[in-house]
Coordinates of C-alpha atoms in Angstrom, one line a residue:
M250 CA 86.7 8.1 -219.8
S251 CA 89.1 10.0 -217.4
D252 CA 88.4 13.1 -216.4
A253 CA 91.3 14.6 -218.8
A254 CA 90.3 13.0 -221.6
L255 CA 86.5 13.8 -221.2
A256 CA 88.3 18.0 -220.5
R257 CA 90.2 17.2 -224.2
S258 CA 87.4 15.4 -225.9
I259 CA 84.4 18.4 -225.1
A260 CA 86.9 21.3 -225.7
D261 CA 87.6 19.4 -229.3
E262 CA 84.2 19.1 -230.1
A263 CA 83.5 22.9 -229.0
G264 CA 86.3 24.5 -230.8
A265 CA 85.0 22.3 -234.1
L266 CA 81.7 23.9 -233.8
L267 CA 83.3 27.4 -233.4
R268 CA 85.5 27.0 -236.3
D269 CA 82.1 25.7 -238.3
I270 CA 80.1 28.6 -237.0
R271 CA 82.5 30.9 -238.2
A272 CA 83.0 29.5 -241.7
R273 CA 79.5 29.5 -242.1
A274 CA 78.8 32.9 -240.7
T275 CA 76.8 35.8 -242.8
C276 CA 76.2 37.8 -239.6
S277 CA 77.8 40.7 -237.9
D278 CA 80.9 40.3 -236.1
R279 CA 78.8 41.1 -232.8
E280 CA 76.4 38.3 -234.0
L281 CA 79.3 35.9 -234.6
G282 CA 80.6 36.4 -231.1
Q283 CA 77.2 36.1 -229.4
R284 CA 76.2 33.0 -231.6
G285 CA 79.7 31.2 -231.0
D286 CA 79.2 32.1 -226.9
R287 CA 75.8 30.5 -227.1
E288 CA 75.8 27.6 -229.0
A289 CA 79.5 26.2 -227.6
N290 CA 78.2 26.8 -224.1
L291 CA 75.4 24.5 -224.5
L292 CA 77.4 22.1 -226.2
I293 CA 79.6 21.9 -223.1
I294 CA 77.2 21.8 -220.6
D295 CA 74.8 19.3 -222.5
R296 CA 78.6 17.0 -222.5
L297 CA 79.3 17.5 -219.1
R298 CA 75.6 17.0 -217.5
A299 CA 75.6 14.0 -219.6
A300 CA 78.9 12.1 -218.8
R301 CA 79.4 13.6 -215.0
P302 CA 75.5 14.4 -213.8
D303 CA 76.6 14.7 -209.8
D304 CA 79.2 17.5 -210.8
F305 CA 78.5 21.2 -210.5
I306 CA 79.5 23.8 -213.6
L307 CA 80.6 27.3 -213.4
S308 CA 80.1 28.9 -216.9
E309 CA 80.8 32.5 -217.8
E310 CA 77.6 32.1 -220.0
S311 CA 75.2 30.3 -218.1
L312 CA 73.5 31.5 -214.8
D313 CA 75.5 30.9 -211.5
D314 CA 74.2 28.1 -209.3
R315 CA 75.6 29.1 -206.0
A316 CA 75.1 25.6 -204.5
R317 CA 78.3 24.8 -206.1
C318 CA 80.1 26.4 -203.4
A319 CA 79.0 23.3 -201.2
A320 CA 80.4 20.8 -203.9
R321 CA 84.2 19.1 -204.2
R322 CA 83.9 19.1 -207.8
V323 CA 83.1 21.8 -209.8
W324 CA 83.7 22.2 -213.8
I325 CA 84.9 26.1 -214.6
I326 CA 84.6 26.6 -218.3
D327 CA 84.9 29.5 -220.4
P328 CA 83.1 28.2 -224.3
L329 CA 85.2 30.9 -225.7
D330 CA 87.6 32.5 -224.6
G331 CA 88.7 35.8 -226.8
T332 CA 85.4 36.3 -228.4
R333 CA 86.4 39.7 -229.8
E334 CA 89.8 37.9 -231.3
Y335 CA 87.2 35.2 -232.6
S336 CA 84.4 37.6 -234.1
E337 CA 87.4 39.5 -235.9
R338 CA 88.7 36.3 -237.4
M339 CA 91.8 36.3 -235.8
D340 CA 93.4 33.0 -234.5
D341 CA 94.3 33.4 -230.6
W342 CA 91.0 32.1 -229.1
A343 CA 90.5 29.4 -227.0
V344 CA 88.0 27.0 -225.4
H345 CA 88.6 26.5 -221.7
I346 CA 87.2 23.2 -219.8
G347 CA 88.4 23.1 -216.4
L348 CA 87.8 21.0 -213.5
A349 CA 88.4 22.3 -209.7
I350 CA 88.4 19.8 -206.7
D351 CA 88.5 21.1 -203.5
G352 CA 89.4 24.4 -204.7
V353 CA 92.4 23.2 -206.8
P354 CA 92.8 23.8 -210.7
A355 CA 92.8 19.6 -211.0
T356 CA 92.1 19.1 -214.3
G357 CA 91.7 21.1 -218.0
A358 CA 92.2 21.3 -221.6
V359 CA 92.6 24.6 -223.5
A360 CA 91.9 24.4 -227.3
L361 CA 93.1 26.9 -229.9
P362 CA 91.0 25.5 -232.4
A363 CA 92.2 28.1 -235.0
C364 CA 95.3 26.9 -234.6
G365 CA 94.6 22.7 -234.7
R366 CA 95.9 22.4 -231.3
T367 CA 94.7 21.5 -227.7
F368 CA 96.6 21.3 -224.3
A369 CA 95.6 19.1 -221.8
T370 CA 96.8 17.7 -218.1
D371 CA 96.9 13.7 -219.4
D372 CA 99.2 15.2 -222.4
T373 CA 101.9 17.3 -221.5
A374 CA 105.5 17.7 -223.1
P375 CA 108.7 17.8 -221.4
L376 CA 109.5 21.4 -220.4
P377 CA 110.9 23.2 -223.2
A378 CA 114.8 24.3 -223.0
L379 CA 115.1 27.9 -221.5
P380 CA 116.1 30.4 -224.2
S381 CA 119.1 32.1 -224.3
G382 CA 118.2 36.1 -224.5
R383 CA 115.7 38.3 -223.5
P384 CA 112.3 36.7 -221.7
R385 CA 109.3 37.1 -223.6
M386 CA 106.4 38.5 -221.7
V387 CA 102.8 38.2 -223.3
V388 CA 100.2 40.8 -222.6
S389 CA 97.1 42.0 -223.6
R390 CA 96.7 43.4 -227.0
T391 CA 94.4 45.9 -226.3
R392 CA 95.3 46.9 -222.4
V393 CA 98.5 46.0 -221.0
P394 CA 98.6 45.9 -217.3
E395 CA 100.7 49.0 -215.7
I396 CA 102.2 46.0 -213.5
A397 CA 103.1 44.1 -216.6
T398 CA 105.1 46.9 -218.0
L399 CA 106.9 47.7 -214.9
V400 CA 107.9 44.3 -214.3
A401 CA 108.8 43.7 -217.9
E402 CA 111.2 46.8 -217.9
A403 CA 112.9 45.7 -214.6
I404 CA 113.6 42.0 -215.6
G405 CA 114.8 43.0 -219.4
A406 CA 111.3 41.4 -220.7
D407 CA 110.1 42.0 -224.2
L408 CA 106.2 42.3 -224.3
V409 CA 104.3 40.4 -226.7
P410 CA 100.9 41.0 -227.3
M411 CA 98.3 38.6 -227.6
G412 CA 94.5 37.8 -227.8
S413 CA 92.7 35.7 -225.5
A414 CA 94.1 34.6 -221.7
G415 CA 94.5 30.9 -223.0
A416 CA 96.2 31.7 -226.2
K417 CA 98.7 33.9 -223.7
A418 CA 99.0 31.0 -221.1
M419 CA 99.4 28.1 -223.7
A420 CA 102.4 30.3 -225.8
V421 CA 104.2 29.7 -222.6
V422 CA 103.8 26.2 -222.0
A423 CA 104.2 25.9 -225.8
G424 CA 107.8 27.7 -225.1
D425 CA 106.5 30.9 -227.5
A426 CA 107.1 32.8 -224.4
E427 CA 108.4 32.9 -220.8
I428 CA 106.0 34.8 -219.0
Y429 CA 102.2 35.6 -219.0
L430 CA 101.4 38.7 -216.2
H431 CA 97.9 39.8 -215.7
D432 CA 96.7 42.1 -213.0
G433 CA 92.8 44.1 -213.2
G434 CA 90.2 41.2 -213.3
Q435 CA 89.4 38.1 -214.7
Y436 CA 87.0 35.6 -213.3
E437 CA 87.7 31.8 -212.3
W438 CA 87.0 30.9 -216.1
D439 CA 89.3 32.9 -217.7
N440 CA 92.2 30.8 -215.8
C441 CA 91.1 27.8 -214.4
A442 CA 92.0 25.4 -217.3
P443 CA 94.8 27.2 -218.3
A444 CA 96.4 27.2 -214.6
A445 CA 95.6 23.5 -214.8
V446 CA 97.2 22.8 -218.0
A447 CA 100.6 24.7 -217.0
M448 CA 100.7 23.1 -213.6
A449 CA 100.7 19.8 -214.9
A450 CA 103.2 20.8 -217.5
G451 CA 105.5 21.9 -214.8
F452 CA 104.9 25.6 -215.1
H453 CA 104.5 28.1 -212.1
A454 CA 100.8 29.4 -211.4
S455 CA 99.7 31.6 -209.3
R456 CA 98.5 35.0 -207.6
I457 CA 100.5 37.7 -208.5
D458 CA 101.4 38.1 -204.7
G459 CA 102.6 34.4 -205.2
S460 CA 99.5 33.0 -203.3
P461 CA 97.8 29.9 -204.9
L462 CA 95.3 30.2 -207.2
V463 CA 91.7 29.0 -205.7
Y464 CA 88.4 28.1 -207.5
N465 CA 85.0 27.6 -206.9
C466 CA 84.7 30.7 -204.6
I467 CA 81.3 32.7 -204.0
D468 CA 82.6 35.5 -205.9
P469 CA 84.1 34.0 -209.0
L470 CA 86.4 37.5 -209.7
L471 CA 89.7 36.3 -209.8
P472 CA 91.6 39.2 -210.8
D473 CA 95.3 38.5 -211.1
L474 CA 97.4 35.8 -212.8
L475 CA 101.1 34.9 -213.0
I476 CA 102.1 31.8 -215.1
C477 CA 105.4 31.3 -216.2
R478 CA 108.7 29.2 -216.3
P479 CA 109.9 27.8 -212.9
E480 CA 112.8 29.9 -213.3
W481 CA 111.4 33.1 -213.9
A482 CA 108.7 33.2 -210.9
A483 CA 111.1 34.1 -208.0
P484 CA 112.4 37.1 -210.2
V485 CA 109.1 38.1 -211.6
L486 CA 107.4 37.8 -207.8
A487 CA 110.0 39.9 -206.3
A488 CA 110.1 42.6 -208.8
I489 CA 106.1 42.5 -208.6
A490 CA 106.5 43.0 -204.7
R491 CA 108.7 46.0 -205.5
L492 CA 106.7 47.9 -208.3
R493 CA 103.1 46.9 -207.7
P494 CA 101.4 50.3 -207.1
A495 CA 98.6 50.6 -204.2
Q496 CA 95.5 48.5 -205.4
G497 CA 92.4 50.5 -205.9
P498 CA 89.0 48.5 -206.1
E499 CA 89.3 45.6 -208.4
Q500 CA 87.8 45.9 -211.8
P501 CA 86.9 43.5 -214.4
Q502 CA 89.1 44.2 -217.5
Q503 CA 89.6 42.3 -220.7
S504 CA 91.6 39.2 -220.1

């Protein structure tokens, strides 16, 4: 099985597990989120270790083995991206299965189980036609980065609140938005699989200063991200360069 097919298969299986857990749950929202994180993580780790025993794994829900830093191939996973949305019975949560090779997001799958969709690097659709009218920028439902508001005003974009990082990134890939701009703190597991899928489909993905996304770093903090249609990359990056406020210490925030 190819890496991409494996990523898709595991993402689908974890998504089905998470749907089943939520459908049968009688516990509190907090307990539901914790159970989903834990059980999906165990499933994904088991499947990857069985299929790719020589690869390393970096997961949001597991202790970090820093020996991964010397490895070429590292699976970077978020078993339940959008725990809040999942536990509150919303639809915009995701499963991320990404593979970084030599620090590059080479392969990935992002499942949106509540929506019945999985996006993967081995099954990309043609770039959707560029819509007319104002561009749509997906942002956090609860904490909109200041730079996103400023850039949206500068380029005439409409802000579209949404849940998990994976759901926002796949909204761009699916043609439901044109830009996903985040600043203020993410980790590698928040965006490795989404970035891999987006780039395989022909979209732009980078840091918000335009530099490449690099994975399998000693510190997995990866604080900002731009995923957008290629036509919007230059205007958005130019607006960021003009408008981005002076940066203080990076602090993780909801993705």
